[in-house]
Tab-separated table of C-alpha atoms in Angstrom:
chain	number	residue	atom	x	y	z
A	102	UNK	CA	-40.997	-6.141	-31.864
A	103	UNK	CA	-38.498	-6.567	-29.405
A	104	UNK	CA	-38.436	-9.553	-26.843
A	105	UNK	CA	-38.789	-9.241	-22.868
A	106	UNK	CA	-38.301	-11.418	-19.638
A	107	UNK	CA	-41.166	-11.214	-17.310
A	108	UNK	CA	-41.694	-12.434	-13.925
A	109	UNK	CA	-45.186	-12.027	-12.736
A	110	UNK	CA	-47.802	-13.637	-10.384
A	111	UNK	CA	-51.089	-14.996	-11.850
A	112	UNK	CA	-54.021	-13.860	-10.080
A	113	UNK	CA	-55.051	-17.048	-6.632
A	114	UNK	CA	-51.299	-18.146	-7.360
A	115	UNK	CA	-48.791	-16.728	-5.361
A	116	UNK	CA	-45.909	-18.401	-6.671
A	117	UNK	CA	-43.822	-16.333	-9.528
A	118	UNK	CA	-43.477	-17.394	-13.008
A	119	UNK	CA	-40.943	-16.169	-15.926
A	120	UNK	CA	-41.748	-16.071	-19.274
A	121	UNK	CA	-40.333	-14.293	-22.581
A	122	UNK	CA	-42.664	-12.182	-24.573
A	123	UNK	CA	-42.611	-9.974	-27.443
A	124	UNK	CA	-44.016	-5.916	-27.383
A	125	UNK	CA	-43.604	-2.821	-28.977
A	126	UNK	CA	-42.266	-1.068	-25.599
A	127	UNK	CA	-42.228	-2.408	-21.760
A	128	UNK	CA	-45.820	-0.077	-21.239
A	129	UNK	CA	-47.668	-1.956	-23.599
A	130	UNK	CA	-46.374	-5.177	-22.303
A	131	UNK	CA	-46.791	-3.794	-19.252
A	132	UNK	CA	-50.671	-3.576	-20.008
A	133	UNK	CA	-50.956	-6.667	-22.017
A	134	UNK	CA	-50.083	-8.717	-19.180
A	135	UNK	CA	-52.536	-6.882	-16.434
A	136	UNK	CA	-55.046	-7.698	-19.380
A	137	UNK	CA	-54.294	-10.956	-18.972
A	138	UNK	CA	-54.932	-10.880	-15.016
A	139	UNK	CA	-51.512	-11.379	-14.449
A	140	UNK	CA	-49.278	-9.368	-11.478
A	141	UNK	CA	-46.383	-7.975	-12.823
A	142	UNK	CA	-42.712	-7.939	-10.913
A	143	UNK	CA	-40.192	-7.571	-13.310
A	144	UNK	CA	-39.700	-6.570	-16.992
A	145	UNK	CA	-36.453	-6.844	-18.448
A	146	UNK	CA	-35.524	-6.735	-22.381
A	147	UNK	CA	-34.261	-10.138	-23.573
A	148	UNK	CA	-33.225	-9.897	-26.940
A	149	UNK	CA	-30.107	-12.060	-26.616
A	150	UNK	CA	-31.092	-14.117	-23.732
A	151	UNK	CA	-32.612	-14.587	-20.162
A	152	UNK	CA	-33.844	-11.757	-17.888
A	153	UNK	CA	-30.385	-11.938	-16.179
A	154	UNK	CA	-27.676	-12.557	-19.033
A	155	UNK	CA	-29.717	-9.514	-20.396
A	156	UNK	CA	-28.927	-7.743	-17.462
A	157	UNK	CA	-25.674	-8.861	-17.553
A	158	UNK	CA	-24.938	-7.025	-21.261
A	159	UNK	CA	-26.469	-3.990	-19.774
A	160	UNK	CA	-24.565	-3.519	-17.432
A	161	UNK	CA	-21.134	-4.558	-18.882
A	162	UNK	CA	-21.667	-3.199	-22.144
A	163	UNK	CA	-19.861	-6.383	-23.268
A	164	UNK	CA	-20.643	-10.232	-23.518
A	165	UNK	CA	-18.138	-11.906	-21.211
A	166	UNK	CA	-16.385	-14.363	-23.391
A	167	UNK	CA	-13.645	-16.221	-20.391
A	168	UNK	CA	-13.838	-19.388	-18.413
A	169	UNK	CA	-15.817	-18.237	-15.131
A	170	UNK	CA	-14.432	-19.409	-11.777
A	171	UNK	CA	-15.661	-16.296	-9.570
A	172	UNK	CA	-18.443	-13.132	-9.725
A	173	UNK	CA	-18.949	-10.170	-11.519
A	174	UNK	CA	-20.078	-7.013	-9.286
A	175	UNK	CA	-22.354	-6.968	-12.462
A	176	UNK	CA	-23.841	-10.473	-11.932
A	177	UNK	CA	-24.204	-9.397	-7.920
A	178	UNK	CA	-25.894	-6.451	-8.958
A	179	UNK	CA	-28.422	-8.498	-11.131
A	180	UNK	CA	-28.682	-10.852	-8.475
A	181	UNK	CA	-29.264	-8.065	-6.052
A	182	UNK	CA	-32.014	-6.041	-8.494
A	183	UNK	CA	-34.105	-9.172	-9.248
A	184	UNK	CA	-33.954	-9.849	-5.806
A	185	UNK	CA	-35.424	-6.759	-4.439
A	186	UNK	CA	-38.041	-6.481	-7.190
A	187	UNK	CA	-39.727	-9.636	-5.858
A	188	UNK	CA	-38.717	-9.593	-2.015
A	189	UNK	CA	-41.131	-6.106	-2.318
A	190	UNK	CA	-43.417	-8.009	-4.444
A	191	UNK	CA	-43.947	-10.492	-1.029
A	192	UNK	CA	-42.326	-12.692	-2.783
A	193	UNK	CA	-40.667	-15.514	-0.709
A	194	UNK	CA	-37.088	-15.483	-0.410
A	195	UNK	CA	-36.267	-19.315	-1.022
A	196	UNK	CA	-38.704	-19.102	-4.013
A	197	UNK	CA	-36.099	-15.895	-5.261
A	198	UNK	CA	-33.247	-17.902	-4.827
A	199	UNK	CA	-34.814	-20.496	-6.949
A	200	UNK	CA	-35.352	-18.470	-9.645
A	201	UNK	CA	-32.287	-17.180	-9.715
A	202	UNK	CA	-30.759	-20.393	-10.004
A	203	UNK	CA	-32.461	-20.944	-13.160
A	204	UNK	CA	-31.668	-17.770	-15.093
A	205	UNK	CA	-28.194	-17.848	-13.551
A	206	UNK	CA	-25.690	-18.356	-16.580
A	207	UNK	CA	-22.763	-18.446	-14.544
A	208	UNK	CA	-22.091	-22.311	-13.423
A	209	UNK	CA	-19.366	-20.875	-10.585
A	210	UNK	CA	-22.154	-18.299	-9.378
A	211	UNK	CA	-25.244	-21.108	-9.768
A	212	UNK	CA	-23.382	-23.772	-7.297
A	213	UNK	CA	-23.162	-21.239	-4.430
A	214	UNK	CA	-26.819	-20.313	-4.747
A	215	UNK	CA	-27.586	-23.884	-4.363
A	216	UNK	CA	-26.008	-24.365	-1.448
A	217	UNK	CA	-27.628	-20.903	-0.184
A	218	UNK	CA	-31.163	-22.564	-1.118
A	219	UNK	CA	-29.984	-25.334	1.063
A	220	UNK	CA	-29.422	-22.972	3.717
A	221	UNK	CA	-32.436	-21.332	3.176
A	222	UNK	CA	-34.104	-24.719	3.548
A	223	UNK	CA	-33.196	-25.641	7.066
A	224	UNK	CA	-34.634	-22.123	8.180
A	225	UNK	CA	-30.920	-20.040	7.756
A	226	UNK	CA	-31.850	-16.442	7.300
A	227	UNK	CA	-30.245	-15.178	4.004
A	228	UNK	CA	-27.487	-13.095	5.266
A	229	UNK	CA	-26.235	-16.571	7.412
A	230	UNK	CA	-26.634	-18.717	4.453
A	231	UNK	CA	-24.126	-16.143	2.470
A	232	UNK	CA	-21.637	-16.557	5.187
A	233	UNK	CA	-21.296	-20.054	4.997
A	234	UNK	CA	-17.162	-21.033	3.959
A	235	UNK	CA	-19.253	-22.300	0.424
A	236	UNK	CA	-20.656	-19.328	-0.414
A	237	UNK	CA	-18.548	-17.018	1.301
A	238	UNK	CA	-16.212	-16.104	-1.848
A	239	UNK	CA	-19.153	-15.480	-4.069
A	240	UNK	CA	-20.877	-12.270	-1.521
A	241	UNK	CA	-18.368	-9.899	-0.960
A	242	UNK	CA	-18.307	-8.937	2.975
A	243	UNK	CA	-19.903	-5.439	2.216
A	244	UNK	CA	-22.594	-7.525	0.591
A	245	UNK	CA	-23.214	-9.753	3.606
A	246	UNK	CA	-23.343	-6.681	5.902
A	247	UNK	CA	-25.611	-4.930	4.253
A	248	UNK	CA	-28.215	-7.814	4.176
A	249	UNK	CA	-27.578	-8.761	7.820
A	250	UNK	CA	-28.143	-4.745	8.419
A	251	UNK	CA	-31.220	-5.277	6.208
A	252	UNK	CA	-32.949	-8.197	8.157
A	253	UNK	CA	-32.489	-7.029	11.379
A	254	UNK	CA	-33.991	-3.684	11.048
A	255	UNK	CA	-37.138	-5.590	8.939
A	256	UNK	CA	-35.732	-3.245	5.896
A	257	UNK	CA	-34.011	-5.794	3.717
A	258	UNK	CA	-35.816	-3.913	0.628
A	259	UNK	CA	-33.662	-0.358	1.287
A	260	UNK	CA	-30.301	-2.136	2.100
A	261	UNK	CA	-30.846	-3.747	-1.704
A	262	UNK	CA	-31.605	-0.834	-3.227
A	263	UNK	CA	-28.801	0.967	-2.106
A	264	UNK	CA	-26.318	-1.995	-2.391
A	265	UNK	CA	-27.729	-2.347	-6.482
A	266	UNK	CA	-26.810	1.845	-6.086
A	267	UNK	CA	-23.118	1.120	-5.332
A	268	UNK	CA	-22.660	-2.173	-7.212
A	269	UNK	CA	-24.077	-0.420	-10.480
A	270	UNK	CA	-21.740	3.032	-9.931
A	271	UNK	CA	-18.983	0.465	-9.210
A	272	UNK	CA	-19.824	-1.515	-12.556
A	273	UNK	CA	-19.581	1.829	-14.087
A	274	UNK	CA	-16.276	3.411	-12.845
A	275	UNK	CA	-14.920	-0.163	-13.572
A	276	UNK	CA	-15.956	0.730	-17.577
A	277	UNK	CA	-14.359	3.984	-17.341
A	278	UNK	CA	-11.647	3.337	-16.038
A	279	UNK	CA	-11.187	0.229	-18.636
A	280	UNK	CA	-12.330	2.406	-21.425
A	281	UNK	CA	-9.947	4.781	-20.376
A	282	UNK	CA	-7.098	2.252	-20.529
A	283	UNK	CA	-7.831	0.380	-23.622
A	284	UNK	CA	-7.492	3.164	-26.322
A	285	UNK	CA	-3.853	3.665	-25.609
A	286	UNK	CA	-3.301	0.285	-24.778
A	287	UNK	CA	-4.764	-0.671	-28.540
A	288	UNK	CA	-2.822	2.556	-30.153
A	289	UNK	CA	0.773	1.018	-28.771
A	290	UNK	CA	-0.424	-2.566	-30.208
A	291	UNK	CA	-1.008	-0.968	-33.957
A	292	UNK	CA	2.164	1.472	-33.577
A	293	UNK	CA	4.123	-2.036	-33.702
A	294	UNK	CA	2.128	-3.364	-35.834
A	295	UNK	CA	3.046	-0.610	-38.365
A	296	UNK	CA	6.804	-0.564	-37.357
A	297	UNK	CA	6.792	-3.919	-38.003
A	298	UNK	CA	5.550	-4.366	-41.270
A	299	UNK	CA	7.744	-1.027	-42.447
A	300	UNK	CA	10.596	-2.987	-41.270
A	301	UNK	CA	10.041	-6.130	-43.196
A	302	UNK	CA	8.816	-4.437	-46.151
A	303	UNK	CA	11.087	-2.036	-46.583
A	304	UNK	CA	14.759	-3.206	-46.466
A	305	UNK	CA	14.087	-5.726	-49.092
A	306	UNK	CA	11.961	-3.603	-51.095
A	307	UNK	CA	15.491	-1.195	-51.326
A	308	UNK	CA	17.666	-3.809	-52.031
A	309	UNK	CA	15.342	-5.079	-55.038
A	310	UNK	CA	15.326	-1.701	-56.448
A	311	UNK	CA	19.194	-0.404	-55.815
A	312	UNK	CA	20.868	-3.779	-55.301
A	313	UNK	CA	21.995	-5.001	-52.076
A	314	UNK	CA	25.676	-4.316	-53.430
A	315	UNK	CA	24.906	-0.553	-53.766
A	316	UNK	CA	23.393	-0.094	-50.623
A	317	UNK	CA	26.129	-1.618	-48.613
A	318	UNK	CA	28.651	0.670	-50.125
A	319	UNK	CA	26.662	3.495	-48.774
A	320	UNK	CA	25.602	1.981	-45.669
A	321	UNK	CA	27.669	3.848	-43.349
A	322	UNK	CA	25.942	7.261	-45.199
A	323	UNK	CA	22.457	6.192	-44.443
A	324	UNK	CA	19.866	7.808	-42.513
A	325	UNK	CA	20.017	6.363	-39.064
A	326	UNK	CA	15.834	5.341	-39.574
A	327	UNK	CA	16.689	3.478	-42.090
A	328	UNK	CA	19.621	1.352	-40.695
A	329	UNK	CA	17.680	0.494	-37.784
A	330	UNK	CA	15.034	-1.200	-40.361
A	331	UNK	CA	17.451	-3.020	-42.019
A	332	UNK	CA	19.122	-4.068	-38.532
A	333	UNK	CA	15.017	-4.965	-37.325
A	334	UNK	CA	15.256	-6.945	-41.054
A	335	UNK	CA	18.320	-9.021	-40.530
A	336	UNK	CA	17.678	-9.576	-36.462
A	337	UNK	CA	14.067	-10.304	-36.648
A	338	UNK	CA	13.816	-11.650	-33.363
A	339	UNK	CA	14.183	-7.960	-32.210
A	340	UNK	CA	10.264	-7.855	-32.832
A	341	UNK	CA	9.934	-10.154	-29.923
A	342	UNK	CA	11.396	-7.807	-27.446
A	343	UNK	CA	8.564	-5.420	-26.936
A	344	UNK	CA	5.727	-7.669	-26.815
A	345	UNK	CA	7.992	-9.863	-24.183
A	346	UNK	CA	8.812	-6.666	-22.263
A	347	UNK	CA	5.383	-5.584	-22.074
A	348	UNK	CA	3.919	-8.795	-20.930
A	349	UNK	CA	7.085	-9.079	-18.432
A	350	UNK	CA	5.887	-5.442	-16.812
A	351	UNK	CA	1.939	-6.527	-16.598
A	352	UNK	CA	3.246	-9.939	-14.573
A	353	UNK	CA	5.513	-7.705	-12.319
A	354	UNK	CA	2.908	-5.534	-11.736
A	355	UNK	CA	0.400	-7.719	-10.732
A	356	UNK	CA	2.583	-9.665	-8.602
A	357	UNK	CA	3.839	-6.380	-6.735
A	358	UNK	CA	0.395	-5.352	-6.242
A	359	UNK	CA	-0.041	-8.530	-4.000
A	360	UNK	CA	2.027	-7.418	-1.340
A	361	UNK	CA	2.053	-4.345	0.844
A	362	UNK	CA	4.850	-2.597	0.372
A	363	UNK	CA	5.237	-2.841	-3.282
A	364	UNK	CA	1.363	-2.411	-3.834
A	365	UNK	CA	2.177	1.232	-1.761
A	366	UNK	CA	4.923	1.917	-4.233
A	367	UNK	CA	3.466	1.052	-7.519
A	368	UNK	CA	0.206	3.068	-6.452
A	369	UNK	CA	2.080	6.142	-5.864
A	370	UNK	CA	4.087	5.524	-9.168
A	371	UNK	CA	1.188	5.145	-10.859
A	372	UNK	CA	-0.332	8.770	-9.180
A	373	UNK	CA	2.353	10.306	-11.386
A	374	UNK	CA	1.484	9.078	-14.599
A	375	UNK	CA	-0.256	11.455	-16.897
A	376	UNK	CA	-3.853	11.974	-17.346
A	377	UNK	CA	-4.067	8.474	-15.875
A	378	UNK	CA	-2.991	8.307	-12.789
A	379	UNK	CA	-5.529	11.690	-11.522
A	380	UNK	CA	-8.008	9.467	-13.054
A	381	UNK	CA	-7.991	6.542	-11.595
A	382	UNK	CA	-7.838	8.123	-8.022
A	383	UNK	CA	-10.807	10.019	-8.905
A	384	UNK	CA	-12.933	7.000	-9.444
A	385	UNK	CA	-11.350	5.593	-6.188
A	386	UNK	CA	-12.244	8.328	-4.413
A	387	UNK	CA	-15.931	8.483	-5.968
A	388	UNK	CA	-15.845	4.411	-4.762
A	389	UNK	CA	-14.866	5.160	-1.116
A	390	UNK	CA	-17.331	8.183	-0.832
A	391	UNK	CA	-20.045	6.021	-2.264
A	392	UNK	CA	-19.707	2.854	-0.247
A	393	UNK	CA	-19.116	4.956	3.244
A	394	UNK	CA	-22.494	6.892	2.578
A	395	UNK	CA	-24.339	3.329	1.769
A	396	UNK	CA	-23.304	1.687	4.858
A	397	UNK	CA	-24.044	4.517	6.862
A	398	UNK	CA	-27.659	4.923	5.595
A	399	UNK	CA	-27.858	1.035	5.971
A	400	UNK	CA	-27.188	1.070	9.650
A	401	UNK	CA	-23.404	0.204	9.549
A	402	UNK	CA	-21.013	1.670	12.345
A	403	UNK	CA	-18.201	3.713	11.014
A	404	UNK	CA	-15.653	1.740	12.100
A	405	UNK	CA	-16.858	-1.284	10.695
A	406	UNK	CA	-17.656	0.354	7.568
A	407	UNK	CA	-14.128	1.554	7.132
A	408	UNK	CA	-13.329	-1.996	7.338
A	409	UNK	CA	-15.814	-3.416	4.399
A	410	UNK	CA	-14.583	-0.582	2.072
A	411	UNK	CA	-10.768	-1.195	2.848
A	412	UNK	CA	-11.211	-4.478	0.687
A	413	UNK	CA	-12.620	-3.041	-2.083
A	414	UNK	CA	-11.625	0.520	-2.842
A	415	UNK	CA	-9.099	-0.525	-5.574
A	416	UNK	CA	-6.580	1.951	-4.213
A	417	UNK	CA	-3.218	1.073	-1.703
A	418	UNK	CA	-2.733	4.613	-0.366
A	419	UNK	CA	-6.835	5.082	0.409
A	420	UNK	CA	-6.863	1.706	2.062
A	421	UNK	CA	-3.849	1.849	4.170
A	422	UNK	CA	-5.317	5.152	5.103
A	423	UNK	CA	-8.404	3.876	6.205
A	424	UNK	CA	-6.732	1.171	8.047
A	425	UNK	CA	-4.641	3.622	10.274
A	426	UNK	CA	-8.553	5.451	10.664
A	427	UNK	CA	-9.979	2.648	11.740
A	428	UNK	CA	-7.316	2.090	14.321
A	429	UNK	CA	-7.778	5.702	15.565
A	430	UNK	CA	-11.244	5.405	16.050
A	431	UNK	CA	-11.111	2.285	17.875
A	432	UNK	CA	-8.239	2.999	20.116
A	433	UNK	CA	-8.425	6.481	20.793
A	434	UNK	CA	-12.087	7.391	20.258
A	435	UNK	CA	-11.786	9.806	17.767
A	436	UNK	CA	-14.532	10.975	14.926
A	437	UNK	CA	-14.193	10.075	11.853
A	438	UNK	CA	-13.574	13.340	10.885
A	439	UNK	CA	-10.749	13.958	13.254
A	440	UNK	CA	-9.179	10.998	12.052
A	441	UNK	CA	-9.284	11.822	8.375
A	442	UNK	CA	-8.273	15.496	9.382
A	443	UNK	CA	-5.183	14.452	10.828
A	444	UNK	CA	-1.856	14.974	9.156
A	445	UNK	CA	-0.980	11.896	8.375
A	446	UNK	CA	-4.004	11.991	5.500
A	447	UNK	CA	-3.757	15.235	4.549
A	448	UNK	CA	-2.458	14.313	0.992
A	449	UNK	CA	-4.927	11.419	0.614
A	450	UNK	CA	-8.106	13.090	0.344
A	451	UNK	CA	-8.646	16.660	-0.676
A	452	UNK	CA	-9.955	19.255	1.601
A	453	UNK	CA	-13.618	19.129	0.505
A	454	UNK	CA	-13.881	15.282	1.497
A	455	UNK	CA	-12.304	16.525	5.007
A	456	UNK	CA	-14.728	19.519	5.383
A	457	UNK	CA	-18.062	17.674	4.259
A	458	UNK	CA	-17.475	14.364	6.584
A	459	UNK	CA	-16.752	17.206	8.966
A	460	UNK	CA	-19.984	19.382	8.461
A	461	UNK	CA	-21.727	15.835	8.150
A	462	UNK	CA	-20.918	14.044	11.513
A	463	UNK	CA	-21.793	17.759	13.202
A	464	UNK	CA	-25.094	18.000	11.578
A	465	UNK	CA	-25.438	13.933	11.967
A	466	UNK	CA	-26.559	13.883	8.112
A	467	UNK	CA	-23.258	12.332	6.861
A	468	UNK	CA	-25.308	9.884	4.314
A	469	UNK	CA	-26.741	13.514	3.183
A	470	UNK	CA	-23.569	15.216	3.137
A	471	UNK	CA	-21.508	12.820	1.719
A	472	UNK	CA	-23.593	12.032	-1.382
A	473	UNK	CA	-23.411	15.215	-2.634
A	474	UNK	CA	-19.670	15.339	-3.614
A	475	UNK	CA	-19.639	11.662	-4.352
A	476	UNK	CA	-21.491	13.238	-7.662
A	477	UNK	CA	-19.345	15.623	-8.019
A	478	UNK	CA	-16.186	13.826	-8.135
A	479	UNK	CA	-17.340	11.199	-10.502
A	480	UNK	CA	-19.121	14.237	-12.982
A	481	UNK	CA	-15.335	15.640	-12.695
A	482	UNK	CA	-13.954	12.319	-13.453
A	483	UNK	CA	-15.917	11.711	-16.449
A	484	UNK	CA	-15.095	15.375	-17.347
A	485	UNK	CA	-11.091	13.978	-17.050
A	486	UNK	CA	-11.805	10.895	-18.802
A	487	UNK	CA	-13.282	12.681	-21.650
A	488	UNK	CA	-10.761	15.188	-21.606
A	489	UNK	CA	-8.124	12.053	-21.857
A	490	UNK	CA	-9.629	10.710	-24.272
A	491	UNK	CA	-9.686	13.978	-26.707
A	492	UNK	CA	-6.044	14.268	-26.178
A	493	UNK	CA	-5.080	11.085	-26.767
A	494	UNK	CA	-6.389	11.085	-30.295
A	495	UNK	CA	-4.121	14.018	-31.525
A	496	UNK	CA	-1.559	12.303	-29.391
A	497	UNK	CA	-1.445	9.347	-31.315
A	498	UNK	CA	-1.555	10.776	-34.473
A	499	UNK	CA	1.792	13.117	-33.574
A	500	UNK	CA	3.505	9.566	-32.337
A	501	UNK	CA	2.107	7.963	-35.396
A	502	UNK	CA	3.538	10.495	-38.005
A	503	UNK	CA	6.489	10.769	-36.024
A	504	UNK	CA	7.144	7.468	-36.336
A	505	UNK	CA	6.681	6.985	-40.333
A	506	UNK	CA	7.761	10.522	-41.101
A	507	UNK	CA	11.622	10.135	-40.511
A	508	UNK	CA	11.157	6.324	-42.974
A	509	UNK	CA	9.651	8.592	-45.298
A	510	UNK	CA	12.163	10.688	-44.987
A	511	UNK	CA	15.335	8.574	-44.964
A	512	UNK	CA	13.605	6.524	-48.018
A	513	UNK	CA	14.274	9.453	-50.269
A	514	UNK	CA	17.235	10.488	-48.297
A	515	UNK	CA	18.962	7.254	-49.265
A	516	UNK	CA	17.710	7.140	-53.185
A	517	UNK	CA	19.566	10.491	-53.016
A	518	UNK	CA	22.749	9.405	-51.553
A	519	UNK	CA	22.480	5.959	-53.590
A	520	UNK	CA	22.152	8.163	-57.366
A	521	UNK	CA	24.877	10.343	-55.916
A	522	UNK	CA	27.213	7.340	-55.560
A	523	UNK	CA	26.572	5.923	-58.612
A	524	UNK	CA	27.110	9.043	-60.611
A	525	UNK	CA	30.564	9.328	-59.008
């Protein structure tokens, strides 16, 4: 049987309780607890844990094993879901926070929401307590929006549901795009890995069987493969160079992506990289559409919705285009559409995000309007990734046998030369 985290209400007590308990499937345990009298707000599985480190795995696919000094969008999006479940269950919202401190495995995360039930305490609303300097790194500003949005139109239950929406397609584009990274990322790790041990293995494994005196007679006459093995052999510390390199370019990168201009550069740079760079603007796009639909079904003006997704897009050329929007609309009055029409971001978003914002803002349905190719760029994402992902495979197998092919080669290449020798 497997094991489950309920929260539930016993019947004259309307204070919520948690409990783990073990069922053949959530329907039965579903029953068994209305059996019991009890009112039911949450079921979660809980093999390896709590109701939210269970979450947690689901929705990273991966136990987080690193020293935790900020938020996941996966732990706000657990937050977020238990949250709603029993704010619609009447549940009161400093009893929530409560219980989210206690099933909160993230110390960084658990501090902040003690402060907020502080807040909560001295009769702060919850989108005021979030705000406070404490707190304020843990809930991103789209986060804090969307709740204010949420308490002041007495529909704090919809602006959840549709921030756990965007949170959850952001956890998932942020998997993609990781898985999408990693494969070739590990591939380049085991291609040294193999050029490494051929290079200490086989020098000295030639030398034992020819004699070292042979082979330097001959050296001059040997297949260029296998002098640069015997050069890796006798400079070993060439081995260090790639790894050193490698790490030097990730530190450069990051640092460049800190700063404006460079962050503009490396993003275009990394637009023309193969398979990868078309993917990871997809999934920006797909995060842009997403989060500009959600804020306008929560209530949030455009132009201060351009401003929340600016911060988290993930993509220099998107956000410095939405910056110049948002400058357009609030100096010259334009539409949003007119702005994103104009020439100036013509190249950053294709001609079917232009023509549905358009067709939404003239119709007034741009929630409605805007949705429906959010789908359809992350379905043709996903389609890429896949795609990337098949081709890689073959990829690595060409760069693989290219790379041990000519060793092959030059092994029996230099046997040849080396019996020739002799025999003269």
């Amino acid at each position: 049987m497997a094991k489950y985290g309920v929260i539930y209400r016993e019947a004259g007590n309307p204070k919520p309780k948690q409990t783990i308990m073990e069922s053949f499937g959530e329907s039965y345990l579903r029953a068994e607890c209305e059996g019991k009298g009890w009112e039911v707000l949450l079921i979660r599985s809980a093999e390896n844990g709590g109701v939210m480190a269970r979450l947690n795995r689901m929705l990273t696919g991966k136990l987080q094993l690193r020293i935790r000094l900020g938020v996941s969008t996966a732990e706000l999006c657990m937050f977020c879901e238990v949250m709603r479940a029993l704010y619609m269950a009447g549940v009161q919202m400093l009893q929530i926070v409560e219980m989210c401190i206690e099933e909160e495995g993230n110390p960084w995360f658990r501090k902040r929401l003690v402060v907020v039930q502080e807040l909560l305490r001295t009769g702060d609303d919850l989108s005021t307590a979030m705000s406070d300097p404490r707190c304020v790194k843990a809930f991103p500003r789209l986060m804090r929006e969307t709740v204010r949005i949420g308490e002041a139109n007495g529909r704090l239950g919809d602006s959840l549901a549709r921030l756990i929406t965007t949170f959850k397609r952001a956890v998932e584009t942020k998997r993609e795009t990781i898985s999408a990274m990693t494969y070739p990322a590990i591939a380049m790790i085991v291609f040294f890995a193999v050029g490494a041990v051929i290079s200490m293995k086989i020098p000295p494994l030639l030398r034992e069987i020819v004699g070292a005196k042979d082979i330097a007679k001959v050296y001059s006459q040997l297949p260029a493969a296998i002098r640069l093995l015997f050069y890796i052999y006798e400079h070993p510390a060439c081995l260090v160079y790639p790894p050193l390199a490698a790490a030097g370019m990730v530190f450069m990168w990051r640092i460049g992506m800190k700063y404006h201009a460079t962050r503009i550069a490396l993003t275009r740079l990394q637009r023309r990289v193969w398979m990868i760079g078309p993917l990871l603007y997809q999934f920006a796009l797909v995060r842009f559409l997403d989060m500009l639909s959600a804020n306008h079904e929560t209530g949030i003006q455009i132009s201060d919705s351009l401003l929340l997704i600016q911060g988290t897009v993930d993509d220099a050329l998107i956000e410095d285009s939405l910056g110049r929007i948002h400058d357009q609309i609030v100096t010259k009055g334009v539409s949003l559409s007119a702005a994103i029409s104009s020439p100036q971001e013509a190249d950053v978003y294709p001609g079917l995000v232009r023509q549905m914002i358009r067709a939404g803002e003239e119709s007034g349905k741009l929630a409605e309007m805007t949705r429906p190719i959010v789908d359809f760029y992350e379905e043709q994402a996903k389609a890429l990734l896949r795609r990337t992902m098949d081709m890689l495979t073959p990829v690595m197998i060409i760069l693989l046998g290219a790379m041990i092919g000519p060793v092959i080669i030059g092994v029996y290449k230099t046997l040849i030369i080396l019996s020739k020798s002799a025999a003269s």
